[in-house]
Amino acid sequence: MDVRFRPLACTAFALMLGACTHVTRTPQGTITEPPISAAHPGRYEPVSGREAAVVAELRAAPAPAQPEISDGQSAQGDERLLAAKGYVRIGDGYYRSDDARARDWLTERAHEVGADKVVLYADGGGETEAALHAVYYVRFKLPFGASFRDLRADERETLGAGGVRIGKVIGNSPAAEANLRDGDFVLKFNGEAVRDRADFEQRLRAHMGKRVTLLINRDGTLVSRLVRLGMLASELDARK
């Protein structure tokens, strides 16, 4: 691939930790989770700003029939590694004991929230009343999902305009879903002319999580493409 292409991908950003709450939202309303006790041995805490509707809109694929469950090493270290692969923490689960019943309960919460991955920690994540801590992740769409580069001088002359040229398009990404192709020239973003690569990247960042319209030149034909951009967890945190 041309080294001048620069993908806008989740690996370029660090995942910021979201604040936890003690509130679980359901289609029926808002339920306050009771403290962990003998009567209520388990608790689920969603990350604020990553409720079911937000996750459903931005997840990369439908929820799996069986989430991937593994034992973790370091909560922060594991989160950084998963963030680099596009996984976003959507909630935490805590259980009073560390046994088969606890793992079954935490796994059932994974099915309820549609988690792609669950990472388990025996230290309780700092919760003294909990023996087992589960962190729930969903893989989000890449913000764009295609590499792009500045136009060469001859391309600018032929097009009579600025813009960027699309390179590799990643499958199941917003760019792929909008039917963008290798070799497409992006001329306008929401009706405004795109100057160069830096301008296009800045517009993508500013419109994460939104639907945008791109004017494309494909083999000399102008076509319009509606793109539903993905969003990074750090952007979700910043917009709360």
mmCIF file of C-alpha atoms in Angstrom:
data_model
loop_
_atom_site.group_PDB
_atom_site.id
_atom_site.type_symbol
_atom_site.label_atom_id
_atom_site.label_comp_id
_atom_site.label_asym_id
_atom_site.label_seq_id
_atom_site.Cartn_x
_atom_site.Cartn_y
_atom_site.Cartn_z
ATOM 1 C CA MET A 1 0.000 0.000 0.000
ATOM 2 C CA ASP A 2 1.275 3.535 -0.765
ATOM 3 C CA VAL A 3 3.077 4.733 2.370
ATOM 4 C CA ARG A 4 1.484 8.157 1.882
ATOM 5 C CA PHE A 5 -1.906 6.795 2.817
ATOM 6 C CA ARG A 6 -2.859 7.399 6.432
ATOM 7 C CA PRO A 7 -5.675 5.352 7.943
ATOM 8 C CA LEU A 8 -7.904 7.011 10.501
ATOM 9 C CA ALA A 9 -8.114 4.049 12.858
ATOM 10 C CA CYS A 10 -8.621 3.414 16.527
ATOM 11 C CA THR A 11 -4.949 2.479 16.958
ATOM 12 C CA ALA A 12 -4.060 6.176 16.603
ATOM 13 C CA PHE A 13 -5.770 7.154 19.824
ATOM 14 C CA ALA A 14 -5.578 6.146 23.495
ATOM 15 C CA LEU A 15 -8.803 4.959 25.081
ATOM 16 C CA MET A 16 -9.809 7.188 27.988
ATOM 17 C CA LEU A 17 -11.413 5.531 31.011
ATOM 18 C CA GLY A 18 -15.107 6.312 31.425
ATOM 19 C CA ALA A 19 -16.766 7.099 34.719
ATOM 20 C CA CYS A 20 -18.901 4.399 36.311
ATOM 21 C CA THR A 21 -22.315 4.941 37.816
ATOM 22 C CA HIS A 22 -24.512 2.797 40.001
ATOM 23 C CA VAL A 23 -27.441 3.006 37.554
ATOM 24 C CA THR A 24 -28.599 0.398 35.070
ATOM 25 C CA ARG A 25 -30.860 1.588 32.268
ATOM 26 C CA THR A 26 -33.426 -0.797 30.794
ATOM 27 C CA PRO A 27 -36.185 -0.357 28.179
ATOM 28 C CA GLN A 28 -38.647 -0.111 31.068
ATOM 29 C CA GLY A 29 -36.834 2.702 32.859
ATOM 30 C CA THR A 30 -33.956 3.341 35.229
ATOM 31 C CA ILE A 31 -33.099 0.907 38.023
ATOM 32 C CA THR A 32 -30.713 1.731 40.839
ATOM 33 C CA GLU A 33 -28.590 -1.307 41.645
ATOM 34 C CA PRO A 34 -28.416 -2.183 45.372
ATOM 35 C CA PRO A 35 -25.042 -2.625 47.088
ATOM 36 C CA ILE A 36 -23.536 -6.101 46.981
ATOM 37 C CA SER A 37 -24.788 -8.190 49.895
ATOM 38 C CA ALA A 38 -25.942 -11.721 50.702
ATOM 39 C CA ALA A 39 -29.388 -10.799 49.354
ATOM 40 C CA HIS A 40 -27.962 -9.080 46.247
ATOM 41 C CA PRO A 41 -24.636 -10.792 45.479
ATOM 42 C CA GLY A 42 -24.165 -9.261 42.014
ATOM 43 C CA ARG A 43 -24.197 -5.776 40.507
ATOM 44 C CA TYR A 44 -23.792 -4.402 36.940
ATOM 45 C CA GLU A 45 -22.612 -0.811 36.340
ATOM 46 C CA PRO A 46 -22.862 0.649 32.797
ATOM 47 C CA VAL A 47 -20.322 3.242 31.722
ATOM 48 C CA SER A 48 -22.031 6.627 31.559
ATOM 49 C CA GLY A 49 -22.746 7.703 27.980
ATOM 50 C CA ARG A 50 -22.589 4.161 26.578
ATOM 51 C CA GLU A 51 -26.183 3.100 27.031
ATOM 52 C CA ALA A 52 -27.807 0.419 24.879
ATOM 53 C CA ALA A 53 -28.968 2.833 22.157
ATOM 54 C CA VAL A 54 -25.483 4.328 21.740
ATOM 55 C CA VAL A 55 -23.811 0.918 21.650
ATOM 56 C CA ALA A 56 -26.329 -0.461 19.137
ATOM 57 C CA GLU A 57 -25.690 2.457 16.776
ATOM 58 C CA LEU A 58 -21.902 2.287 16.880
ATOM 59 C CA ARG A 59 -21.057 -1.407 17.315
ATOM 60 C CA ALA A 60 -19.152 -2.992 14.433
ATOM 61 C CA ALA A 61 -21.266 -6.170 14.247
ATOM 62 C CA PRO A 62 -24.372 -7.685 15.855
ATOM 63 C CA ALA A 63 -23.984 -9.060 19.358
ATOM 64 C CA PRO A 64 -22.539 -12.593 19.322
ATOM 65 C CA ALA A 65 -24.523 -15.606 20.488
ATOM 66 C CA GLN A 66 -21.691 -16.356 22.918
ATOM 67 C CA PRO A 67 -19.346 -13.585 24.121
ATOM 68 C CA GLU A 68 -15.637 -14.322 24.411
ATOM 69 C CA ILE A 69 -14.742 -14.686 28.099
ATOM 70 C CA SER A 70 -11.190 -14.648 29.418
ATOM 71 C CA ASP A 71 -9.236 -14.023 32.613
ATOM 72 C CA GLY A 72 -7.411 -10.697 32.680
ATOM 73 C CA GLN A 73 -4.027 -9.590 33.981
ATOM 74 C CA SER A 74 -4.293 -5.826 34.481
ATOM 75 C CA ALA A 75 -7.564 -3.940 34.000
ATOM 76 C CA GLN A 76 -5.902 -0.804 32.624
ATOM 77 C CA GLY A 77 -3.338 -2.684 30.570
ATOM 78 C CA ASP A 78 -5.953 -5.007 29.074
ATOM 79 C CA GLU A 79 -8.166 -2.037 28.247
ATOM 80 C CA ARG A 80 -5.350 -0.307 26.363
ATOM 81 C CA LEU A 81 -4.673 -3.443 24.334
ATOM 82 C CA LEU A 82 -8.346 -3.937 23.484
ATOM 83 C CA ALA A 83 -8.816 -0.255 22.652
ATOM 84 C CA ALA A 84 -6.120 -0.592 19.993
ATOM 85 C CA LYS A 85 -8.347 -3.220 18.357
ATOM 86 C CA GLY A 86 -11.453 -1.039 18.494
ATOM 87 C CA TYR A 87 -13.022 -2.475 21.658
ATOM 88 C CA VAL A 88 -14.785 -0.070 24.006
ATOM 89 C CA ARG A 89 -15.611 -0.731 27.669
ATOM 90 C CA ILE A 90 -19.371 -0.447 28.145
ATOM 91 C CA GLY A 91 -19.761 -1.625 31.756
ATOM 92 C CA ASP A 92 -18.494 -3.478 34.798
ATOM 93 C CA GLY A 93 -19.969 -6.360 36.759
ATOM 94 C CA TYR A 94 -19.208 -7.329 40.362
ATOM 95 C CA TYR A 95 -20.059 -10.459 42.308
ATOM 96 C CA ARG A 96 -19.690 -11.321 45.983
ATOM 97 C CA SER A 97 -18.016 -14.694 45.403
ATOM 98 C CA ASP A 98 -15.594 -16.186 42.886
ATOM 99 C CA ASP A 99 -17.177 -19.472 41.912
ATOM 100 C CA ALA A 100 -19.238 -21.081 39.138
ATOM 101 C CA ARG A 101 -22.376 -19.246 40.233
ATOM 102 C CA ALA A 102 -20.570 -15.915 40.048
ATOM 103 C CA ARG A 103 -19.248 -16.604 36.565
ATOM 104 C CA ASP A 104 -22.686 -17.726 35.386
ATOM 105 C CA TRP A 105 -24.264 -14.532 36.727
ATOM 106 C CA LEU A 106 -21.643 -12.293 35.117
ATOM 107 C CA THR A 107 -21.931 -14.186 31.829
ATOM 108 C CA GLU A 108 -25.702 -13.707 31.840
ATOM 109 C CA ARG A 109 -25.146 -9.927 32.167
ATOM 110 C CA ALA A 110 -22.897 -10.148 29.099
ATOM 111 C CA HIS A 111 -25.782 -11.629 27.104
ATOM 112 C CA GLU A 112 -28.140 -8.937 28.375
ATOM 113 C CA VAL A 113 -25.904 -6.042 27.350
ATOM 114 C CA GLY A 114 -24.660 -7.648 24.119
ATOM 115 C CA ALA A 115 -20.968 -7.717 25.054
ATOM 116 C CA ASP A 116 -18.462 -9.052 22.526
ATOM 117 C CA LYS A 117 -15.787 -9.709 25.159
ATOM 118 C CA VAL A 118 -15.764 -10.169 28.933
ATOM 119 C CA VAL A 119 -12.540 -9.996 30.939
ATOM 120 C CA LEU A 120 -12.607 -11.357 34.504
ATOM 121 C CA TYR A 121 -10.476 -10.223 37.450
ATOM 122 C CA ALA A 122 -10.336 -12.033 40.781
ATOM 123 C CA ASP A 123 -9.276 -8.943 42.747
ATOM 124 C CA GLY A 124 -12.694 -7.306 42.479
ATOM 125 C CA GLY A 125 -11.319 -4.206 40.779
ATOM 126 C CA GLY A 126 -10.883 -2.448 44.114
ATOM 127 C CA GLU A 127 -14.431 -3.265 45.258
ATOM 128 C CA THR A 128 -13.823 -4.733 48.714
ATOM 129 C CA GLU A 129 -17.255 -6.398 48.889
ATOM 130 C CA ALA A 130 -16.777 -8.132 45.531
ATOM 131 C CA ALA A 131 -14.567 -11.152 44.918
ATOM 132 C CA LEU A 132 -14.967 -11.181 41.123
ATOM 133 C CA HIS A 133 -14.935 -8.224 38.730
ATOM 134 C CA ALA A 134 -15.980 -8.477 35.049
ATOM 135 C CA VAL A 135 -15.299 -5.819 32.407
ATOM 136 C CA TYR A 136 -17.603 -5.825 29.354
ATOM 137 C CA TYR A 137 -16.449 -4.733 25.903
ATOM 138 C CA VAL A 138 -18.071 -4.120 22.522
ATOM 139 C CA ARG A 139 -16.092 -3.575 19.315
ATOM 140 C CA PHE A 140 -17.055 -0.258 17.756
ATOM 141 C CA LYS A 141 -16.869 0.684 14.109
ATOM 142 C CA LEU A 142 -13.721 2.462 12.990
ATOM 143 C CA PRO A 143 -14.368 6.202 12.660
ATOM 144 C CA PHE A 144 -13.937 5.950 8.876
ATOM 145 C CA GLY A 145 -12.264 2.701 7.877
ATOM 146 C CA ALA A 146 -10.258 3.681 4.797
ATOM 147 C CA SER A 147 -6.826 5.128 4.150
ATOM 148 C CA PHE A 148 -6.491 8.331 2.126
ATOM 149 C CA ARG A 149 -3.746 10.608 0.811
ATOM 150 C CA ASP A 150 -3.149 14.045 -0.635
ATOM 151 C CA LEU A 151 -3.674 14.501 -4.361
ATOM 152 C CA ARG A 152 -0.707 14.638 -6.683
ATOM 153 C CA ALA A 153 -0.229 17.721 -8.818
ATOM 154 C CA ASP A 154 -1.471 15.948 -11.966
ATOM 155 C CA GLU A 155 -4.576 14.694 -10.143
ATOM 156 C CA ARG A 156 -5.394 18.208 -8.943
ATOM 157 C CA GLU A 157 -5.002 19.498 -12.470
ATOM 158 C CA THR A 158 -7.242 16.783 -13.937
ATOM 159 C CA LEU A 159 -9.946 17.240 -11.294
ATOM 160 C CA GLY A 160 -9.677 21.004 -11.195
ATOM 161 C CA ALA A 161 -10.095 20.856 -7.430
ATOM 162 C CA GLY A 162 -8.544 19.775 -4.164
ATOM 163 C CA GLY A 163 -9.491 16.691 -2.192
ATOM 164 C CA VAL A 164 -8.098 13.311 -1.199
ATOM 165 C CA ARG A 165 -7.781 9.943 -2.878
ATOM 166 C CA ILE A 166 -9.151 6.866 -1.078
ATOM 167 C CA GLY A 167 -6.826 3.890 -0.635
ATOM 168 C CA LYS A 168 -7.486 0.593 1.150
ATOM 169 C CA VAL A 169 -11.062 0.220 2.424
ATOM 170 C CA ILE A 170 -11.548 -2.018 5.481
ATOM 171 C CA GLY A 171 -14.471 -4.453 5.367
ATOM 172 C CA ASN A 172 -17.538 -3.768 7.553
ATOM 173 C CA SER A 173 -16.358 -0.201 8.200
ATOM 174 C CA PRO A 174 -18.364 3.004 7.574
ATOM 175 C CA ALA A 175 -16.408 3.553 4.355
ATOM 176 C CA ALA A 176 -17.169 0.027 3.146
ATOM 177 C CA GLU A 177 -20.853 0.311 4.050
ATOM 178 C CA ALA A 178 -21.037 3.531 2.016
ATOM 179 C CA ASN A 179 -19.560 1.660 -0.982
ATOM 180 C CA LEU A 180 -16.392 3.731 -1.152
ATOM 181 C CA ARG A 181 -13.696 2.165 -3.318
ATOM 182 C CA ASP A 182 -9.947 2.253 -3.741
ATOM 183 C CA GLY A 183 -9.218 5.074 -6.176
ATOM 184 C CA ASP A 184 -12.241 7.248 -5.379
ATOM 185 C CA PHE A 185 -11.528 10.967 -5.100
ATOM 186 C CA VAL A 186 -13.324 12.795 -2.282
ATOM 187 C CA LEU A 187 -14.039 16.356 -3.424
ATOM 188 C CA LYS A 188 -16.599 17.658 -0.920
ATOM 189 C CA PHE A 189 -17.617 16.969 2.680
ATOM 190 C CA ASN A 190 -21.194 17.966 3.515
ATOM 191 C CA GLY A 191 -21.183 20.258 0.510
ATOM 192 C CA GLU A 192 -17.908 21.998 1.373
ATOM 193 C CA ALA A 193 -14.766 21.559 -0.709
ATOM 194 C CA VAL A 194 -12.048 19.349 0.794
ATOM 195 C CA ARG A 195 -8.654 21.054 0.535
ATOM 196 C CA ASP A 196 -6.273 18.226 1.377
ATOM 197 C CA ARG A 197 -5.623 15.241 3.642
ATOM 198 C CA ALA A 198 -5.273 17.323 6.814
ATOM 199 C CA ASP A 199 -8.552 19.109 6.116
ATOM 200 C CA PHE A 200 -10.382 15.828 5.454
ATOM 201 C CA GLU A 201 -9.011 14.202 8.611
ATOM 202 C CA GLN A 202 -10.046 17.217 10.700
ATOM 203 C CA ARG A 203 -13.591 17.033 9.294
ATOM 204 C CA LEU A 204 -13.798 13.311 10.079
ATOM 205 C CA ARG A 205 -12.740 13.934 13.669
ATOM 206 C CA ALA A 206 -15.267 16.745 14.082
ATOM 207 C CA HIS A 207 -18.162 14.615 12.770
ATOM 208 C CA MET A 208 -17.556 11.271 14.541
ATOM 209 C CA GLY A 209 -20.791 9.457 15.254
ATOM 210 C CA LYS A 210 -22.709 11.489 12.644
ATOM 211 C CA ARG A 211 -23.981 10.939 9.121
ATOM 212 C CA VAL A 212 -22.058 12.906 6.511
ATOM 213 C CA THR A 213 -22.317 13.272 2.739
ATOM 214 C CA LEU A 214 -19.239 12.918 0.547
ATOM 215 C CA LEU A 215 -19.082 14.020 -3.088
ATOM 216 C CA ILE A 216 -16.979 11.458 -4.936
ATOM 217 C CA ASN A 217 -15.333 11.489 -8.350
ATOM 218 C CA ARG A 218 -15.227 7.884 -9.540
ATOM 219 C CA ASP A 219 -13.699 7.364 -12.969
ATOM 220 C CA GLY A 220 -14.843 10.816 -14.031
ATOM 221 C CA THR A 221 -18.402 10.444 -12.712
ATOM 222 C CA LEU A 222 -19.642 12.446 -9.716
ATOM 223 C CA VAL A 223 -21.519 10.381 -7.126
ATOM 224 C CA SER A 224 -22.777 11.197 -3.634
ATOM 225 C CA ARG A 225 -22.227 8.828 -0.713
ATOM 226 C CA LEU A 226 -23.849 8.969 2.749
ATOM 227 C CA VAL A 227 -21.415 7.755 5.427
ATOM 228 C CA ARG A 228 -22.347 6.994 9.047
ATOM 229 C CA LEU A 229 -19.051 7.647 10.828
ATOM 230 C CA GLY A 230 -18.048 5.612 13.843
ATOM 231 C CA MET A 231 -16.757 7.066 17.084
ATOM 232 C CA LEU A 232 -13.906 6.515 19.523
ATOM 233 C CA ALA A 233 -14.490 5.979 23.214
ATOM 234 C CA SER A 234 -12.398 9.067 23.949
ATOM 235 C CA GLU A 235 -14.818 11.130 21.880
ATOM 236 C CA LEU A 236 -17.776 9.676 23.778
ATOM 237 C CA ASP A 237 -16.115 10.728 27.037
ATOM 238 C CA ALA A 238 -15.437 14.235 25.742
ATOM 239 C CA ARG A 239 -19.042 14.785 24.658
ATOM 240 C CA LYS A 240 -20.710 13.725 27.916
#
